[in-house]
Coordinates of C-alpha atoms and ligand atoms in Angstrom, one line a residue:
X1 CA -31.8 -92.3 18.5
X2 CA -29.0 -92.4 16.0
X3 CA -25.5 -91.8 17.2
X4 CA -22.1 -90.7 15.9
X5 CA -21.1 -94.2 15.3
X6 CA -23.8 -94.7 12.7
X7 CA -22.8 -91.5 11.0
X8 CA -19.2 -92.5 11.0
X9 CA -20.0 -96.0 9.6
X10 CA -22.1 -94.4 6.9
X11 CA -19.3 -92.1 5.8
X12 CA -16.4 -94.6 6.1
X13 CA -18.0 -98.1 6.0
X14 CA -14.8 -99.9 4.9
X15 CA -12.0 -98.5 7.0
X16 CA -10.2 -100.4 9.8
X17 CA -10.3 -99.4 13.4
X18 CA -7.4 -97.3 14.4
X19 CA -6.3 -99.9 16.9
X20 CA -5.1 -101.8 13.8
X21 CA -2.7 -99.1 12.9
X22 CA -1.6 -98.4 16.4
X23 CA -0.4 -102.0 16.5
X24 CA 1.0 -102.1 13.1
X25 CA 3.3 -99.1 13.8
X26 CA 4.7 -99.8 17.2
X27 CA 6.7 -97.2 19.2
X28 CA 10.2 -97.2 17.9
X29 CA 13.0 -98.7 20.0
X30 CA 15.8 -96.2 19.9
X31 CA 18.5 -95.0 22.2
X32 CA 17.4 -92.4 24.7
X33 CA 17.5 -88.9 23.1
X34 CA 17.3 -90.2 19.6
X35 CA 15.6 -87.8 17.3
X36 CA 13.2 -89.0 14.7
X37 CA 12.6 -86.4 12.0
X38 CA 11.7 -86.1 8.4
X39 CA 11.8 -84.1 5.3
X40 CA 8.3 -83.9 4.0
X41 CA 8.1 -82.0 0.8
X42 CA 5.2 -81.6 -1.6
X43 CA 6.3 -82.4 -5.1
X44 CA 5.0 -79.2 -6.5
X45 CA 8.0 -77.5 -8.0
X46 CA 11.8 -77.5 -8.5
X47 CA 13.9 -78.3 -5.5
X48 CA 14.7 -75.1 -3.7
X49 CA 17.9 -74.4 -1.8
X50 CA 15.7 -74.0 1.3
X51 CA 14.5 -77.6 0.9
X52 CA 18.1 -78.8 0.7
X53 CA 18.9 -76.7 3.8
X54 CA 16.0 -78.2 5.7
X55 CA 16.8 -81.8 4.7
X56 CA 20.5 -81.4 5.5
X57 CA 19.7 -80.0 9.0
X58 CA 17.1 -82.7 9.7
X59 CA 19.4 -85.5 8.6
X60 CA 22.3 -84.2 10.6
X61 CA 20.2 -83.7 13.8
X62 CA 18.9 -87.2 13.6
X63 CA 22.3 -88.7 12.8
X64 CA 23.9 -86.9 15.7
X65 CA 21.4 -88.5 18.1
X66 CA 21.4 -92.0 16.4
X67 CA 17.9 -91.3 15.4
X68 CA 16.0 -91.7 12.2
X69 CA 15.6 -89.4 9.2
X70 CA 12.9 -90.3 6.7
X71 CA 11.6 -88.8 3.5
X72 CA 7.8 -88.5 3.3
X73 CA 6.2 -87.2 0.1
X74 CA 3.2 -85.0 0.8
X75 CA 1.3 -85.4 -2.4
X76 CA -2.3 -84.9 -1.3
X77 CA -2.7 -81.8 -3.4
X78 CA -3.0 -83.5 -6.7
X79 CA -3.7 -80.2 -8.5
X80 CA -0.4 -78.7 -7.6
X81 CA 1.8 -81.7 -8.3
X82 CA 4.3 -81.4 -11.1
X83 CA 5.5 -84.1 -13.3
X84 CA 8.7 -85.8 -12.1
X85 CA 8.5 -83.8 -8.9
X86 CA 9.2 -86.8 -6.6
X87 CA 12.1 -87.9 -8.7
X88 CA 13.6 -84.5 -8.6
X89 CA 13.5 -84.5 -4.8
X90 CA 15.0 -87.9 -4.5
X91 CA 17.7 -87.2 -7.0
X92 CA 18.7 -84.0 -5.2
X93 CA 19.0 -85.8 -1.9
X94 CA 21.2 -88.4 -3.6
X95 CA 23.3 -85.9 -5.4
X96 CA 23.9 -84.2 -2.0
X97 CA 24.4 -87.5 -0.2
X98 CA 21.7 -86.9 2.3
X99 CA 20.8 -90.5 2.8
X100 CA 17.4 -91.4 4.1
X101 CA 17.1 -94.1 6.8
X102 CA 13.5 -94.6 5.7
X103 CA 11.0 -93.3 3.2
X104 CA 10.8 -92.9 -0.5
X105 CA 13.8 -94.0 -2.5
X106 CA 12.3 -93.7 -5.9
X107 CA 9.0 -92.6 -7.4
X108 CA 7.4 -95.9 -6.3
X109 CA 9.8 -97.6 -3.9
X110 CA 10.4 -97.0 -0.3
X111 CA 12.3 -98.5 2.6
X112 CA 11.3 -98.8 6.3
X113 CA 8.6 -100.3 8.4
X114 CA 6.4 -97.2 8.9
X115 CA 5.2 -96.7 5.4
X116 CA 3.7 -96.1 3.0
X117 CA 5.8 -92.9 2.9
X118 CA 3.8 -91.3 0.2
X119 CA 0.6 -89.7 1.5
X120 CA -1.6 -90.5 -1.5
X121 CA -1.0 -94.2 -0.6
X122 CA -2.2 -93.7 2.9
X123 CA -5.8 -92.7 2.2
X124 CA -7.5 -95.3 4.2
X125 CA -5.3 -94.6 7.2
X126 CA -6.3 -91.0 7.3
X127 CA -9.9 -92.0 6.8
X128 CA -9.7 -94.4 9.8
X129 CA -8.5 -91.6 12.0
X130 CA -11.1 -89.2 10.6
X131 CA -13.7 -91.8 11.4
X132 CA -12.4 -92.1 14.9
X133 CA -12.9 -88.3 15.3
X134 CA -16.4 -88.4 13.9
X135 CA -17.2 -91.2 16.4
X136 CA -16.2 -88.9 19.1
X137 CA -18.1 -85.9 17.7
X138 CA -14.8 -84.2 17.1
X139 CA -15.4 -84.0 13.3
X140 CA -18.4 -83.7 11.1
X141 CA -19.6 -83.7 7.5
X142 CA -20.0 -80.2 6.1
X143 CA -22.3 -79.8 3.1
X144 CA -21.6 -76.1 2.4
X145 CA -21.3 -75.5 -1.3
X146 CA -18.5 -73.2 -2.7
X147 CA -21.2 -70.5 -3.2
X148 CA -22.3 -70.7 0.5
X149 CA -18.7 -70.4 1.6
X150 CA -18.3 -67.4 -0.6
X151 CA -21.4 -65.9 0.9
X152 CA -20.1 -66.4 4.4
X153 CA -16.8 -64.8 3.5
X154 CA -18.5 -61.8 1.9
X155 CA -20.6 -61.3 5.0
X156 CA -17.5 -61.5 7.2
X157 CA -15.6 -59.1 5.0
X158 CA -18.4 -56.5 4.8
X159 CA -18.8 -56.7 8.6
X160 CA -15.0 -56.4 9.1
X161 CA -14.9 -59.7 10.9
X162 CA -12.1 -62.3 10.9
X163 CA -12.7 -64.7 7.9
X164 CA -13.1 -68.4 8.2
X165 CA -15.3 -71.3 9.2
X166 CA -15.6 -71.1 12.9
X167 CA -18.1 -70.5 15.8
X168 CA -21.4 -69.1 14.6
X169 CA -20.1 -69.0 11.0
X170 CA -19.6 -72.8 11.0
X171 CA -23.0 -73.5 9.6
X172 CA -22.9 -77.3 9.6
X173 CA -21.2 -77.6 12.9
X174 CA -24.4 -78.2 14.8
X175 CA -26.4 -80.2 12.2
X176 CA -28.1 -83.0 14.0
X177 CA -26.7 -86.5 13.3
X178 CA -30.0 -87.5 11.8
X179 CA -29.9 -84.5 9.4
X180 CA -26.4 -85.3 8.4
X181 CA -27.3 -88.9 7.7
X182 CA -30.3 -87.9 5.7
X183 CA -28.3 -85.5 3.5
X184 CA -25.6 -88.1 2.9
X185 CA -28.2 -90.7 1.9
X186 CA -29.8 -88.1 -0.4
X187 CA -26.4 -87.8 -2.1
X188 CA -25.5 -84.3 -1.1
X189 CA -21.7 -83.7 -1.6
X190 CA -19.7 -83.0 1.6
X191 CA -16.3 -82.8 3.1
X192 CA -15.2 -83.6 6.7
X193 CA -14.3 -80.8 9.1
X194 CA -12.6 -80.9 12.4
X195 CA -14.8 -79.5 15.2
X196 CA -12.4 -77.1 17.0
X197 CA -12.8 -76.8 20.7
X198 CA -10.7 -73.6 20.7
X199 CA -11.5 -70.0 21.5
X200 CA -9.9 -67.1 19.7
X201 CA -9.9 -64.9 22.8
X202 CA -7.7 -67.5 24.6
X203 CA -4.0 -67.7 24.2
X204 CA -1.7 -70.7 23.8
X205 CA 2.0 -70.6 24.7
X206 CA 4.4 -72.6 22.7
X207 CA 8.2 -73.1 23.0
X208 CA 9.7 -73.6 19.6
X209 CA 13.3 -74.9 19.5
X210 CA 14.4 -72.2 17.1
X211 CA 11.9 -69.4 17.6
X212 CA 11.8 -69.6 21.3
X213 CA 8.6 -68.7 23.2
X214 CA 5.7 -67.8 21.1
X215 CA 2.2 -66.9 21.9
X216 CA -0.8 -67.3 19.7
X217 CA -4.6 -67.1 19.9
X218 CA -6.1 -70.6 20.2
X219 CA -7.3 -72.1 17.0
X220 CA -11.1 -72.0 16.6
X221 CA -11.3 -72.8 12.8
X222 CA -13.2 -75.9 11.9
X223 CA -10.6 -76.8 9.2
X224 CA -11.2 -79.3 6.5
X225 CA -9.6 -82.6 7.3
X226 CA -10.8 -84.8 4.5
X227 CA -11.5 -83.2 1.1
X228 CA -14.1 -84.1 -1.5
X229 CA -11.7 -86.4 -3.2
X230 CA -11.3 -88.5 0.0
X231 CA -7.8 -87.3 0.5
X232 CA -6.7 -85.4 3.7
X233 CA -5.5 -81.9 3.9
X234 CA -1.9 -81.2 4.9
X235 CA -2.8 -80.3 8.5
X236 CA -4.6 -83.5 9.2
X237 CA -2.3 -85.8 7.2
X238 CA 0.9 -84.7 8.9
X239 CA -0.7 -85.2 12.4
X240 CA -1.6 -88.7 11.6
X241 CA 1.7 -89.4 9.9
X242 CA 4.0 -87.9 12.5
X243 CA 2.1 -89.8 15.1
X244 CA 2.3 -93.2 13.4
X245 CA 5.8 -92.7 12.1
X246 CA 7.1 -91.8 15.6
X247 CA 8.4 -88.3 14.6
X248 CA 9.9 -86.7 17.7
X249 CA 10.9 -83.4 16.1
X250 CA 9.1 -81.6 13.3
X251 CA 11.8 -79.4 11.6
X252 CA 10.2 -77.4 8.9
X253 CA 9.9 -74.0 7.3
X254 CA 8.6 -71.1 9.5
X255 CA 5.7 -70.5 7.1
X256 CA 4.1 -73.1 9.3
X257 CA 4.7 -71.5 12.6
X258 CA 1.3 -69.8 12.7
X259 CA -0.3 -73.2 12.2
X260 CA 1.2 -74.5 15.5
X261 CA -2.0 -73.7 17.5
X262 CA -4.1 -75.8 15.1
X263 CA -1.5 -78.6 15.0
X264 CA -1.2 -78.8 18.7
X265 CA -4.9 -78.8 19.1
X266 CA -5.2 -81.6 16.6
X267 CA -2.6 -83.7 18.3
X268 CA -4.4 -83.2 21.6
X269 CA -7.9 -83.9 20.4
X270 CA -6.6 -87.1 18.6
X271 CA -5.1 -88.2 21.9
X272 CA -1.6 -88.2 20.5
X273 CA 1.6 -86.9 22.0
X274 CA 2.7 -83.8 20.1
X275 CA 6.3 -83.7 18.7
X276 CA 8.7 -80.9 19.4
X277 CA 8.8 -78.2 16.7
X278 CA 11.7 -76.3 15.2
X279 CA 10.7 -73.7 12.6
X280 CA 13.5 -72.8 10.3
X281 CA 13.6 -69.2 9.0
X282 CA 14.0 -68.9 5.3
X283 CA 17.4 -68.2 3.7
X284 CA 17.6 -64.5 3.0
X285 CA 19.4 -62.4 0.4
X286 CA 20.7 -58.9 0.6
X287 CA 19.1 -57.1 -2.3
X288 CA 20.6 -53.7 -2.5
X289 CA 20.5 -53.2 1.2
X290 CA 17.1 -54.9 1.6
X291 CA 17.0 -58.3 3.3
X292 CA 14.4 -60.5 1.6
X293 CA 13.7 -64.2 1.1
X294 CA 15.6 -65.9 -1.7
X295 CA 13.0 -66.2 -4.3
X296 CA 12.6 -68.9 -6.9
X297 CA 11.3 -66.3 -9.3
X298 CA 14.0 -63.7 -9.0
X299 CA 17.1 -65.5 -7.9
X300 CA 18.6 -68.3 -10.0
X301 CA 20.6 -69.4 -7.0
X302 CA 17.4 -70.3 -5.2
X303 CA 17.1 -73.5 -7.3
X304 CA 19.3 -76.4 -6.3
X305 CA 20.0 -77.1 -10.0
X306 CA 21.9 -73.8 -10.2
X307 CA 24.8 -75.2 -8.1
X308 CA 25.1 -78.2 -10.4
X309 CA 25.1 -76.1 -13.5
X310 CA 27.8 -73.8 -12.0
X311 CA 29.8 -76.7 -10.9
X312 CA 29.8 -75.9 -7.2
X313 CA 30.5 -79.2 -5.6
X314 CA 27.8 -80.6 -3.4
X315 CA 30.2 -80.9 -0.4
X316 CA 30.9 -77.1 -0.7
X317 CA 27.2 -76.2 -0.8
X318 CA 26.6 -78.4 2.3
X319 CA 29.6 -77.0 4.2
X320 CA 28.3 -73.5 3.4
X321 CA 24.8 -74.3 4.5
X322 CA 26.3 -75.5 7.9
X323 CA 28.0 -72.1 8.0
X324 CA 24.7 -70.3 7.8
X325 CA 22.9 -72.7 10.0
X326 CA 25.1 -72.2 13.0
X327 CA 27.3 -69.1 13.1
X328 CA 29.8 -70.9 15.4
X329 CA 30.6 -73.3 12.5
X330 CA 33.1 -70.8 11.1
X331 CA 35.2 -70.8 14.3
X332 CA 34.9 -74.5 14.6
X333 CA 36.2 -74.9 11.1
X334 CA 39.1 -72.5 11.8
X335 CA 40.1 -74.6 14.8
X336 CA 39.6 -77.9 13.0
X337 CA 40.6 -77.3 9.4
X338 CA 41.2 -81.0 8.7
X339 CA 38.1 -82.5 10.3
X340 CA 35.1 -83.7 8.3
X341 CA 32.2 -81.3 8.4
X342 CA 30.2 -84.3 9.7
X343 CA 32.1 -84.0 12.9
X344 CA 30.6 -80.6 13.7
X345 CA 27.8 -80.7 16.2
X346 CA 24.8 -78.8 14.8
X347 CA 22.5 -77.2 17.3
X348 CA 18.9 -76.3 16.4
X349 CA 18.5 -73.7 19.0
X350 CA 21.5 -71.8 17.6
X351 CA 19.8 -71.3 14.3
X352 CA 18.8 -67.8 13.2
X353 CA 15.4 -66.7 14.3
X354 CA 15.0 -64.2 11.5
X355 CA 16.8 -65.9 8.6
X356 CA 20.4 -66.3 7.7
X357 CA 21.9 -64.3 4.9
X358 CA 23.0 -66.2 1.8
X359 CA 26.2 -64.8 0.4
X360 CA 27.5 -66.1 -2.9
X361 CA 31.0 -64.7 -2.4
X362 CA 31.3 -66.5 0.9
X363 CA 30.0 -69.7 -0.6
X364 CA 32.6 -69.6 -3.4
X365 CA 35.3 -69.0 -0.7
X366 CA 34.1 -72.0 1.2
X367 CA 34.1 -73.9 -2.1
X368 CA 37.6 -72.9 -2.9
X369 CA 38.8 -74.4 0.3
X370 CA 36.8 -77.5 0.0
X371 CA 38.2 -78.1 -3.5
X372 CA 41.7 -77.3 -2.4
X373 CA 41.5 -80.3 -0.1
X374 CA 40.5 -82.7 -2.9
X375 CA 43.1 -84.9 -4.7
X376 CA 43.8 -84.4 -8.4
X377 CA 42.0 -87.6 -9.1
X378 CA 38.8 -86.5 -7.2
X379 CA 38.8 -83.2 -9.0
X380 CA 39.4 -84.9 -12.3
X381 CA 36.4 -87.2 -11.8
X382 CA 34.1 -84.5 -10.7
X383 CA 35.1 -82.0 -13.4
X384 CA 34.9 -84.6 -16.0
X385 CA 31.4 -85.5 -15.0
X386 CA 30.4 -81.9 -14.9
X387 CA 32.0 -81.2 -18.3
X388 CA 30.2 -84.1 -19.9
X389 CA 26.9 -82.3 -19.1
X390 CA 27.8 -78.7 -19.3
X391 CA 31.0 -78.1 -21.3
X392 CA 31.8 -80.3 -24.3
X393 CA 35.0 -78.4 -25.1
X394 CA 36.4 -79.0 -21.6
X395 CA 35.4 -82.7 -21.8
X396 CA 37.4 -82.9 -25.0
X397 CA 40.4 -81.3 -23.3
X398 CA 40.2 -83.7 -20.4
X399 CA 40.2 -86.8 -22.6
X400 CA 43.9 -87.1 -21.9
X401 CA 43.5 -88.3 -18.4
X402 CA 47.1 -89.0 -17.5
X403 CA 48.2 -85.5 -18.5
X404 CA 45.1 -83.9 -17.0
X405 CA 45.9 -85.5 -13.6
X406 CA 49.3 -84.0 -13.8
X407 CA 47.9 -80.6 -14.6
X408 CA 45.4 -80.7 -11.8
X409 CA 48.1 -82.0 -9.5
X410 CA 50.1 -78.9 -9.8
X411 CA 50.5 -77.4 -6.3
X412 CA 48.1 -79.9 -4.8
X413 CA 48.5 -82.5 -2.1
X414 CA 51.0 -80.3 -0.3
X415 CA 50.6 -78.2 2.9
X416 CA 49.4 -75.1 1.0
X417 CA 47.4 -76.4 -1.9
X418 CA 46.3 -74.1 -4.7
X419 CA 43.1 -72.3 -4.1
X420 CA 42.2 -70.9 -7.5
X421 CA 39.2 -73.1 -8.3
X422 CA 35.9 -72.4 -6.6
X423 CA 33.7 -74.1 -9.1
X424 CA 34.0 -76.6 -12.0
X425 CA 33.1 -73.8 -14.4
X426 CA 36.4 -72.1 -13.4
X427 CA 38.5 -75.1 -14.4
X428 CA 38.8 -74.6 -18.1
X429 CA 40.1 -71.0 -17.8
X430 CA 42.5 -72.2 -15.1
X431 CA 44.1 -75.0 -17.0
X432 CA 43.5 -74.5 -20.7
X433 CA 47.0 -73.0 -21.3
X434 CA 48.6 -76.2 -20.1
X435 CA 47.4 -78.0 -23.2
X436 CA 49.5 -77.6 -26.3
X437 CA 46.7 -78.1 -28.7
X438 CA 44.8 -75.2 -27.3
X439 CA 47.7 -73.1 -26.4
X440 CA 49.7 -73.4 -29.7
X441 CA 46.6 -72.6 -31.7
X442 CA 45.5 -69.6 -29.9
X443 CA 46.3 -65.9 -30.5
X444 CA 48.0 -64.7 -27.5
X445 CA 48.8 -61.1 -26.6
X446 CA 51.7 -61.7 -24.3
X447 CA 51.5 -59.5 -21.2
X448 CA 55.2 -58.8 -20.7
X449 CA 55.9 -56.5 -17.8
X450 CA 59.2 -54.8 -16.9
X451 CA 61.2 -56.5 -19.5
X452 CA 59.3 -56.0 -22.7
X453 CA 61.9 -55.4 -25.4
X454 CA 61.5 -58.0 -28.1
X455 CA 65.2 -58.6 -28.6
X456 CA 65.9 -58.9 -24.9
X457 CA 63.0 -61.4 -24.5
X458 CA 64.3 -63.4 -27.4
X459 CA 67.7 -63.5 -25.9
X460 CA 66.5 -64.6 -22.5
X461 CA 64.4 -67.4 -23.9
X462 CA 67.0 -68.7 -26.3
X463 CA 69.8 -68.6 -23.8
X464 CA 67.7 -70.2 -21.1
X465 CA 66.5 -73.2 -23.1
X466 CA 69.9 -73.8 -24.7
X467 CA 72.2 -73.3 -21.8
X468 CA 70.3 -73.4 -18.5
X469 CA 67.2 -75.4 -18.6
X470 CA 67.7 -79.0 -17.5
X471 CA 64.6 -81.2 -16.9
X472 CA 66.4 -83.1 -14.2
X473 CA 67.1 -80.1 -12.0
X474 CA 65.4 -79.9 -8.6
X475 CA 63.6 -76.8 -7.7
X476 CA 66.6 -75.1 -6.1
X477 CA 68.9 -75.9 -9.0
X478 CA 66.3 -74.8 -11.4
X479 CA 66.0 -71.4 -9.7
X480 CA 69.7 -71.0 -9.4
X481 CA 69.9 -71.4 -13.1
X482 CA 67.5 -68.5 -13.7
X483 CA 69.6 -66.4 -11.3
X484 CA 72.8 -67.3 -13.3
X485 CA 71.0 -66.5 -16.5
X486 CA 69.9 -63.2 -15.1
X487 CA 73.5 -62.4 -14.0
X488 CA 74.8 -63.4 -17.4
X489 CA 72.5 -60.9 -19.1
X490 CA 73.3 -58.1 -16.8
X491 CA 70.2 -58.2 -14.5
X492 CA 70.4 -58.4 -10.8
X493 CA 70.6 -62.0 -9.5
X494 CA 68.9 -61.0 -6.3
X495 CA 66.0 -58.7 -5.7
X496 CA 67.9 -57.3 -2.7
X497 CA 70.8 -56.4 -4.8
X498 CA 68.6 -54.7 -7.3
X499 CA 66.9 -52.6 -4.6
X500 CA 70.3 -51.6 -3.1
X501 CA 71.6 -50.4 -6.5
X502 CA 68.6 -49.6 -8.7
X503 CA 70.8 -47.4 -11.0
X504 CA 73.0 -50.3 -11.8
X505 CA 70.4 -52.7 -13.2
X506 CA 67.5 -52.5 -15.6
X507 CA 65.7 -55.4 -14.0
X508 CA 66.1 -58.4 -11.7
X509 CA 65.8 -62.1 -11.5
X510 CA 62.0 -61.9 -10.8
X511 CA 61.5 -59.9 -14.0
X512 CA 63.4 -62.6 -16.0
X513 CA 61.2 -65.2 -14.4
X514 CA 58.2 -63.3 -15.5
X515 CA 59.4 -63.3 -19.1
X516 CA 59.7 -67.0 -19.0
X517 CA 56.3 -67.4 -17.3
X518 CA 54.6 -65.2 -19.8
X519 CA 56.2 -66.9 -22.8
X520 CA 55.2 -70.3 -21.4
X521 CA 51.6 -69.6 -20.4
X522 CA 50.6 -66.2 -21.9
X523 CA 49.9 -65.1 -18.3
X524 CA 51.6 -63.3 -15.5
X525 CA 49.8 -65.1 -12.8
X526 CA 50.0 -68.9 -12.6
X527 CA 50.7 -71.6 -10.1
X528 CA 54.3 -72.6 -9.4
X529 CA 56.4 -72.3 -12.6
X530 CA 58.8 -75.0 -11.7
X531 CA 55.8 -77.5 -11.5
X532 CA 54.3 -76.1 -14.6
X533 CA 57.5 -76.7 -16.5
X534 CA 57.8 -80.2 -15.1
X535 CA 54.3 -81.0 -16.4
X536 CA 54.9 -79.4 -19.8
X537 CA 58.2 -81.1 -20.5
X538 CA 61.1 -79.8 -22.6
X539 CA 59.5 -80.3 -26.0
X540 CA 56.5 -78.2 -25.2
X541 CA 58.6 -75.6 -23.5
X542 CA 60.7 -75.3 -26.7
X543 CA 57.6 -75.0 -28.9
X544 CA 56.1 -72.3 -26.6
X545 CA 59.3 -70.3 -26.6
X546 CA 59.4 -70.4 -30.4
X547 CA 55.8 -69.2 -30.6
X548 CA 56.6 -66.4 -28.2
X549 CA 59.6 -65.3 -30.2
X550 CA 57.6 -65.3 -33.4
Ligands
LIG601 N1 4.5 -80.5 2.8 C1 4.8 -79.4 3.6 C2 5.7 -78.5 2.8 O1 6.2 -78.8 1.8 C3 5.6 -80.0 4.8 C4 5.6 -79.2 6.0 C5 6.2 -80.1 7.1 O2 7.4 -80.4 7.1 O3 5.4 -80.4 8.0 O4 5.8 -77.3 3.2

């Protein structure tokens, strides 16, 4: 009588006994309550904002509990892999400062004691566990050809029966061991299937951390665990990996929720303790009143690279993602405007069951505030780096670092910093008028307002620069001078006074200020004019007035 052991040895003659791996990867010694979790992407496409969201959440949750966050590359589907896919993932995590405690740190290198962290390098580990299942008659070789599988599917379809390889449809499930051995020896191609003990008419109950209580039919499909190329399928590989790597919580996209019955069954049949699951709903978008998933195909903002191109700082994107992850983040932020976002305690069970809405306007608002808290130096460095890649003209403008730091420092570092930059691609438009080279050589249509008579404007500017402007004035003196100038030219020195006697004046001090502002900058709306003039300096002010008068 042949037994399963013989069959298992025939299929996997070389592999080690699983006891080897069980010893090699001991149970982690971590503080109580520590969460071990992972980001486990397949390198099959550009990094999606949903991937960033998932990794940010996983990292944060592990960090909050003094656990471990690792990056595992799930590259068992060699057909779907894209070139540079792994690097792209690693670079994105780096860019967003989502640091891994273990796992892949480059295309080929990893850190941590539970590796390899790339599934294609773990082939013999999966085979050892598949062998273990075969030895227990919990897995078997299946010799069905693609044509036979098509035939089964066609029959099921025409009979209106649930498709798949299960129960009576699982043709090779009950092949005798001898028969299987003979066919292998004969050279018939095969794959390995899991022998599911489940029944479709029975239910399993599961409590997901995000989705809450869910109920599904048991799994009864004899899924493929080892493919013809010797590599495992995702289902099988992640079971083995999460077991050996000590994952306590699987935090992943909710497209996997319906696989939970299968996964729990696999954990159970392997004799492993199952992790807890938290299935994250996809990030949604409001598309003309319809809520739908952010789509790589339709929405440029679905790609992580979009934010880099637009120049939305990584910290702002992360802060916004926390906003949509936990709706109480917003209140927390309001109560703690000066705290680091890292201090916020993220809770998985507070995440949206149906998918949080992504709102670009809100993101830019968040970004404005994040940027407003940066120093001029930080902004300079980030903008420069962005401009190097995306805007050569801006890079050129920023060459004069000392001057640029002054420009970017206007209304910054004080209690109410300026909030007019939400992304690096805004910066040029926001500062370009401060640079004489650009300003003096551009054609400007000056948007004068209440006072728009050329002669009056000329008079204001000339008198001001000759008799009133003094570089050493403090802000109060500076403003008093503009008042005096206004009085001298017959305008109201105070807005109040103007309002009380509108028939007496043509305009007031504010209108005079506007003339100066427009002549200096070509704009009606700018940050604090006193600071602007300080940065420009007298010579530039004179030049600008001359240009305006011309
Ligand atoms: N490789 C799977 C994916 O990219 C991972 C799912 C999981 O985290 O378990 O969707």
